[in-house]
Short mmCIF file of C-alpha atoms in Angstrom, two decimals:
data_model
loop_
_atom_site.label_atom_id
_atom_site.label_comp_id
_atom_site.label_asym_id
_atom_site.label_seq_id
_atom_site.Cartn_x
_atom_site.Cartn_y
_atom_site.Cartn_z
CA UNK A 1 75.67 107.22 -0.57
CA UNK A 2 73.16 110.00 -0.38
CA UNK A 3 69.45 109.46 -0.87
CA UNK A 4 69.64 111.11 -4.31
CA UNK A 5 72.46 108.88 -5.35
CA UNK A 6 70.62 105.81 -4.25
CA UNK A 7 67.60 106.76 -6.26
CA UNK A 8 69.70 107.35 -9.38
CA UNK A 9 71.45 104.04 -8.93
CA UNK A 10 68.00 102.21 -8.51
CA UNK A 11 66.66 103.95 -11.76
CA UNK A 12 69.85 102.89 -13.65
CA UNK A 13 69.00 99.29 -12.94
CA UNK A 14 65.25 99.38 -13.63
CA UNK A 15 63.18 99.09 -16.85
CA UNK A 16 59.52 100.30 -16.66
CA UNK A 17 56.44 99.92 -18.94
CA UNK A 18 53.22 101.73 -18.00
CA UNK A 19 49.83 101.49 -19.71
CA UNK A 20 46.33 102.53 -18.98
CA UNK A 21 44.16 99.53 -19.81
CA UNK A 22 40.41 99.69 -20.23
CA UNK A 23 39.43 96.87 -17.91
CA UNK A 24 38.96 96.48 -14.15
CA UNK A 25 42.22 95.30 -12.36
CA UNK A 26 40.51 92.14 -11.20
CA UNK A 27 40.62 90.88 -14.81
CA UNK A 28 44.24 91.88 -15.28
CA UNK A 29 45.14 90.08 -12.07
CA UNK A 30 43.32 86.93 -13.38
CA UNK A 31 45.16 87.16 -16.68
CA UNK A 32 48.57 87.37 -14.82
CA UNK A 33 47.77 84.42 -12.50
CA UNK A 34 45.49 81.84 -14.24
CA UNK A 35 47.53 79.51 -16.48
CA UNK A 36 44.82 79.10 -19.06
CA UNK A 37 44.67 82.93 -19.53
CA UNK A 38 48.52 83.46 -19.31
CA UNK A 39 49.22 81.15 -22.23
CA UNK A 40 47.00 83.31 -24.39
CA UNK A 41 49.06 86.57 -24.06
CA UNK A 42 52.39 86.04 -22.22
CA UNK A 43 54.72 85.59 -25.13
CA UNK A 44 55.04 88.10 -27.97
CA UNK A 45 53.63 86.47 -30.99
CA UNK A 46 54.73 84.55 -33.12
CA UNK A 47 56.36 83.23 -30.00
CA UNK A 48 53.92 81.17 -27.92
CA UNK A 49 53.74 80.03 -24.28
CA UNK A 50 53.94 76.20 -24.18
CA UNK A 51 53.68 75.68 -20.48
CA UNK A 52 52.81 77.60 -17.31
CA UNK A 53 53.02 76.73 -13.60
CA UNK A 54 51.72 79.14 -11.01
CA UNK A 55 52.15 78.45 -7.20
CA UNK A 56 50.91 81.83 -5.99
CA UNK A 57 52.66 82.34 -2.56
CA UNK A 58 55.95 83.70 -1.38
CA UNK A 59 58.46 81.05 -2.38
CA UNK A 60 56.00 79.37 -4.70
CA UNK A 61 57.37 78.21 -7.99
CA UNK A 62 56.69 80.15 -11.21
CA UNK A 63 57.47 78.54 -14.58
CA UNK A 64 56.93 79.96 -18.06
CA UNK A 65 58.00 78.04 -21.06
CA UNK A 66 58.28 80.25 -24.14
CA UNK A 67 58.33 78.59 -27.52
CA UNK A 68 59.94 80.23 -30.53
CA UNK A 69 58.45 79.99 -34.13
CA UNK A 70 60.77 76.91 -34.89
CA UNK A 71 59.23 75.07 -31.92
CA UNK A 72 62.32 75.43 -29.56
CA UNK A 73 61.27 75.90 -25.88
CA UNK A 74 62.92 78.31 -23.40
CA UNK A 75 62.01 77.73 -19.82
CA UNK A 76 61.97 80.67 -17.35
CA UNK A 77 61.87 79.43 -13.75
CA UNK A 78 61.58 81.47 -10.67
CA UNK A 79 59.55 82.10 -7.46
CA UNK A 80 56.85 84.50 -6.39
CA UNK A 81 57.99 86.89 -3.67
CA UNK A 82 54.82 88.82 -2.87
CA UNK A 83 51.15 88.43 -3.89
CA UNK A 84 48.60 91.03 -3.16
CA UNK A 85 45.35 89.92 -4.90
CA UNK A 86 44.30 92.30 -7.58
CA UNK A 87 47.04 94.82 -6.69
CA UNK A 88 50.51 93.48 -7.01
CA UNK A 89 52.65 90.65 -8.06
CA UNK A 90 56.46 90.34 -7.35
CA UNK A 91 58.63 87.47 -8.69
CA UNK A 92 62.23 86.76 -9.40
CA UNK A 93 64.55 84.34 -11.15
CA UNK A 94 67.08 84.69 -8.26
CA UNK A 95 65.57 81.50 -6.76
CA UNK A 96 64.26 78.25 -8.05
CA UNK A 97 61.68 76.61 -5.94
CA UNK A 98 62.23 76.14 -2.18
CA UNK A 99 64.43 79.25 -1.77
CA UNK A 100 67.27 77.64 -3.70
CA UNK A 101 69.56 80.32 -5.07
CA UNK A 102 69.56 80.14 -8.84
CA UNK A 103 72.75 79.94 -10.99
CA UNK A 104 72.26 83.31 -12.60
CA UNK A 105 70.02 85.89 -10.91
CA UNK A 106 68.94 88.30 -13.68
CA UNK A 107 65.91 90.37 -12.61
CA UNK A 108 62.91 90.89 -10.32
CA UNK A 109 59.47 91.66 -11.75
CA UNK A 110 57.03 94.02 -9.99
CA UNK A 111 53.57 94.15 -11.63
CA UNK A 112 51.12 96.70 -10.19
CA UNK A 113 47.43 97.18 -11.03
CA UNK A 114 45.99 100.56 -9.95
CA UNK A 115 42.28 101.27 -10.14
CA UNK A 116 41.63 104.54 -11.96
CA UNK A 117 37.79 105.02 -12.22
CA UNK A 118 37.25 101.33 -13.43
CA UNK A 119 40.20 101.37 -15.75
CA UNK A 120 43.60 100.12 -14.64
CA UNK A 121 46.98 101.76 -14.61
CA UNK A 122 49.22 98.70 -15.41
CA UNK A 123 52.85 98.99 -14.48
CA UNK A 124 55.50 96.40 -15.19
CA UNK A 125 58.94 96.95 -13.67
CA UNK A 126 61.99 94.85 -14.23
CA UNK A 127 64.72 95.42 -11.57
CA UNK A 128 68.21 94.13 -12.11
CA UNK A 129 71.16 93.60 -9.73
CA UNK A 130 73.52 95.27 -12.25
CA UNK A 131 73.42 98.11 -14.77
CA UNK A 132 74.94 95.64 -17.31
CA UNK A 133 72.05 93.27 -16.96
CA UNK A 134 69.52 96.12 -17.18
CA UNK A 135 71.13 97.31 -20.36
CA UNK A 136 71.20 93.69 -21.78
CA UNK A 137 67.54 93.33 -21.03
CA UNK A 138 66.77 96.60 -22.87
CA UNK A 139 68.83 95.50 -25.94
CA UNK A 140 67.05 92.07 -25.89
CA UNK A 141 63.91 94.12 -26.62
CA UNK A 142 62.23 94.70 -23.24
CA UNK A 143 60.16 97.63 -24.41
CA UNK A 144 59.08 96.09 -27.77
CA UNK A 145 58.44 92.66 -26.20
CA UNK A 146 56.73 93.70 -23.02
CA UNK A 147 54.85 96.42 -25.04
CA UNK A 148 53.55 93.82 -27.46
CA UNK A 149 52.57 91.56 -24.62
CA UNK A 150 50.74 94.44 -22.95
CA UNK A 151 48.75 94.81 -26.19
CA UNK A 152 47.92 91.16 -26.23
CA UNK A 153 46.99 91.34 -22.49
CA UNK A 154 44.72 94.37 -23.18
CA UNK A 155 43.05 92.47 -26.02
CA UNK A 156 42.52 89.35 -23.86
CA UNK A 157 40.96 91.21 -20.87
CA UNK A 158 38.59 93.08 -23.21
CA UNK A 159 36.85 89.73 -24.02
CA UNK A 160 36.93 87.89 -20.63
CA UNK B 1 71.82 68.75 -15.08
CA UNK B 2 70.61 65.58 -13.27
CA UNK B 3 68.73 65.78 -10.03
CA UNK B 4 71.80 64.38 -8.27
CA UNK B 5 74.04 67.06 -9.69
CA UNK B 6 71.53 69.76 -8.69
CA UNK B 7 71.53 68.46 -5.13
CA UNK B 8 75.25 68.46 -5.06
CA UNK B 9 75.54 71.88 -6.42
CA UNK B 10 73.00 73.11 -3.91
CA UNK B 11 74.97 71.52 -0.99
CA UNK B 12 78.16 73.10 -2.24
CA UNK B 13 76.67 76.60 -1.80
CA UNK B 14 75.05 76.05 1.61
CA UNK B 15 76.27 76.18 5.28
CA UNK B 16 74.16 74.51 8.05
CA UNK B 17 73.93 74.56 11.86
CA UNK B 18 71.66 72.33 13.73
CA UNK B 19 70.99 72.16 17.54
CA UNK B 20 68.59 70.58 19.82
CA UNK B 21 67.48 73.30 22.16
CA UNK B 22 65.53 72.56 25.39
CA UNK B 23 62.74 75.15 24.84
CA UNK B 24 59.42 75.17 22.95
CA UNK B 25 59.69 76.57 19.44
CA UNK B 26 57.35 79.48 20.34
CA UNK B 27 60.10 80.92 22.50
CA UNK B 28 62.73 80.54 19.75
CA UNK B 29 60.48 82.28 17.27
CA UNK B 30 60.06 85.12 19.71
CA UNK B 31 63.77 85.35 20.31
CA UNK B 32 64.31 85.57 16.53
CA UNK B 33 61.52 88.23 15.95
CA UNK B 34 61.29 90.53 18.90
CA UNK B 35 63.88 93.30 18.82
CA UNK B 36 64.32 93.52 22.60
CA UNK B 37 65.22 89.85 22.63
CA UNK B 38 67.27 89.76 19.51
CA UNK B 39 69.64 92.32 20.86
CA UNK B 40 70.40 89.99 23.70
CA UNK B 41 71.87 87.16 21.62
CA UNK B 42 72.22 87.95 17.97
CA UNK B 43 75.85 88.97 17.97
CA UNK B 44 78.72 86.66 19.18
CA UNK B 45 80.08 88.28 22.39
CA UNK B 46 82.12 90.48 22.85
CA UNK B 47 80.40 91.86 19.70
CA UNK B 48 77.03 93.34 20.52
CA UNK B 49 73.79 94.26 18.58
CA UNK B 50 73.31 97.94 18.67
CA UNK B 51 70.09 98.30 16.68
CA UNK B 52 67.51 96.01 15.25
CA UNK B 53 64.47 96.58 12.86
CA UNK B 54 61.98 93.83 12.11
CA UNK B 55 59.20 94.36 9.61
CA UNK B 56 57.89 90.78 9.69
CA UNK B 57 56.25 90.20 6.24
CA UNK B 58 57.45 89.22 2.82
CA UNK B 59 59.36 92.17 1.50
CA UNK B 60 59.58 93.76 4.91
CA UNK B 61 62.78 95.39 6.01
CA UNK B 62 65.29 93.57 8.22
CA UNK B 63 68.06 95.51 9.85
CA UNK B 64 70.74 94.20 12.29
CA UNK B 65 73.50 96.55 13.34
CA UNK B 66 76.37 94.69 14.84
CA UNK B 67 79.06 96.50 16.95
CA UNK B 68 82.57 95.36 17.35
CA UNK B 69 84.44 95.67 20.71
CA UNK B 70 85.89 99.06 19.56
CA UNK B 71 82.38 100.50 19.07
CA UNK B 72 82.34 100.36 15.31
CA UNK B 73 78.88 99.52 13.80
CA UNK B 74 78.34 97.15 10.93
CA UNK B 75 74.79 97.40 9.44
CA UNK B 76 73.30 94.25 7.81
CA UNK B 77 70.23 95.22 5.78
CA UNK B 78 67.84 92.91 4.05
CA UNK B 79 64.28 91.82 3.63
CA UNK B 80 62.13 88.93 4.97
CA UNK B 81 61.00 86.60 2.27
CA UNK B 82 58.82 84.06 4.22
CA UNK B 83 57.28 84.17 7.68
CA UNK B 84 55.59 81.06 9.20
CA UNK B 85 54.97 81.78 12.80
CA UNK B 86 56.78 79.47 15.18
CA UNK B 87 58.07 77.38 12.37
CA UNK B 88 60.11 79.26 9.76
CA UNK B 89 61.85 82.50 8.81
CA UNK B 90 63.50 83.26 5.43
CA UNK B 91 65.44 86.42 4.83
CA UNK B 92 68.08 87.69 2.42
CA UNK B 93 70.44 90.51 1.76
CA UNK B 94 69.72 90.38 -2.00
CA UNK B 95 67.14 93.20 -1.50
CA UNK B 96 66.99 96.26 0.50
CA UNK B 97 63.41 97.45 1.43
CA UNK B 98 60.78 97.69 -1.21
CA UNK B 99 62.23 94.85 -3.40
CA UNK B 100 65.14 97.05 -4.36
CA UNK B 101 67.94 94.75 -5.58
CA UNK B 102 71.00 95.23 -3.30
CA UNK B 103 74.55 96.03 -4.43
CA UNK B 104 76.08 92.68 -3.43
CA UNK B 105 73.67 89.77 -2.79
CA UNK B 106 75.58 87.51 -0.50
CA UNK B 107 73.25 84.90 1.20
CA UNK B 108 69.71 83.73 2.09
CA UNK B 109 69.06 82.60 5.62
CA UNK B 110 66.41 79.88 6.37
CA UNK B 111 65.78 79.31 10.03
CA UNK B 112 63.52 76.45 10.98
CA UNK B 113 62.03 75.45 14.42
CA UNK B 114 60.82 71.84 14.67
CA UNK B 115 58.86 70.61 17.71
CA UNK B 116 60.47 67.44 19.15
CA UNK B 117 58.41 66.55 22.22
CA UNK B 118 58.51 70.00 23.66
CA UNK B 119 62.09 70.70 22.72
CA UNK B 120 63.13 72.27 19.46
CA UNK B 121 65.32 71.12 16.65
CA UNK B 122 66.80 74.53 15.51
CA UNK B 123 68.31 74.61 12.05
CA UNK B 124 70.00 77.67 10.50
CA UNK B 125 70.89 77.49 6.90
CA UNK B 126 72.88 80.01 4.90
CA UNK B 127 72.50 79.56 1.11
CA UNK B 128 74.75 81.45 -1.28
CA UNK B 129 74.62 82.21 -4.97
CA UNK B 130 78.16 81.12 -5.52
CA UNK B 131 80.52 78.47 -4.06
CA UNK B 132 83.03 81.35 -3.57
CA UNK B 133 80.68 83.22 -1.24
CA UNK B 134 79.81 80.02 0.67
CA UNK B 135 83.54 79.33 1.27
CA UNK B 136 84.17 82.96 2.19
CA UNK B 137 81.29 82.76 4.71
CA UNK B 138 82.82 79.65 6.17
CA UNK B 139 86.28 81.28 6.51
CA UNK B 140 84.65 84.40 8.04
CA UNK B 141 83.72 81.99 10.87
CA UNK B 142 80.19 80.81 10.22
CA UNK B 143 80.35 77.75 12.33
CA UNK B 144 82.09 79.35 15.27
CA UNK B 145 79.98 82.50 15.06
CA UNK B 146 76.58 81.05 14.47
CA UNK B 147 77.44 78.28 16.95
CA UNK B 148 78.26 80.77 19.70
CA UNK B 149 75.09 82.72 18.91
CA UNK B 150 73.08 79.51 19.13
CA UNK B 151 74.51 79.04 22.62
CA UNK B 152 73.59 82.57 23.56
CA UNK B 153 69.99 82.02 22.01
CA UNK B 154 69.60 78.80 24.13
CA UNK B 155 70.66 80.58 27.31
CA UNK B 156 68.17 83.33 26.61
CA UNK B 157 65.18 81.12 25.92
CA UNK B 158 65.94 79.16 28.98
CA UNK B 159 64.96 82.19 31.09
CA UNK B 160 62.16 83.88 29.18
#
């Protein structure tokens, strides 16, 4: 496989959302890592986040329980892979806690916060192991859902 | 799924090798992380290790090129997930460098070094995402291959 083909293959399996947000990246990192802040923006309204667990280290457990408008809970369990304070968060559902392979690895999230003169370039990437899962994630409403959450996130960091 | 079922399911997807090795764990950790030592024991003879790259941090690249007796090279690329000096190494082929999902995730390796009065309890676990891959790995000769490598590793650390 050539380098160009590898790049194309990687792009085929990735979804990306980028925003400039008028807040310092320290606040965005807090909003992504402190449970009492996460529950305020993480699910696209009228969905809510009913529970959050954050063990912020490689292999540490990540749990987000999203609740639909009828009150049904959908747990999303995974682990953190890399944590660079105020700069980067990487997590995946390919493992449950303790490096136990999960039943159905779906994606890896890479969140980066870049300082641009006091504002922040916020980039959320979802990388999948297959093109099929990437396409499924897009049809599930990745751009609308993550876009709405980015709006909620921007509104929250404006007031903390 | 009950806790007991989860444990059974996890065991069904894991292969484990354990040895007591008469050397302090610091030497075993060195043998697992220093390229000039790795090439001396990592492949089961008459196979050899023709190249090694070790970027020892979460997300850092891991490359082991194994050479068969006819001189054909087989590269094994992955990333480190967790590094605890002298105690633990976790790596996987589910990613290539930079958290790029790989084409065919096969297993996660968890190597632990426990101090037992100056000797070391050495445990190598291979965890797979499917029972099929676990069984394939066993048929490929996991126990014989990793066992022979553990002998080669023990012989090396006895003289460094």
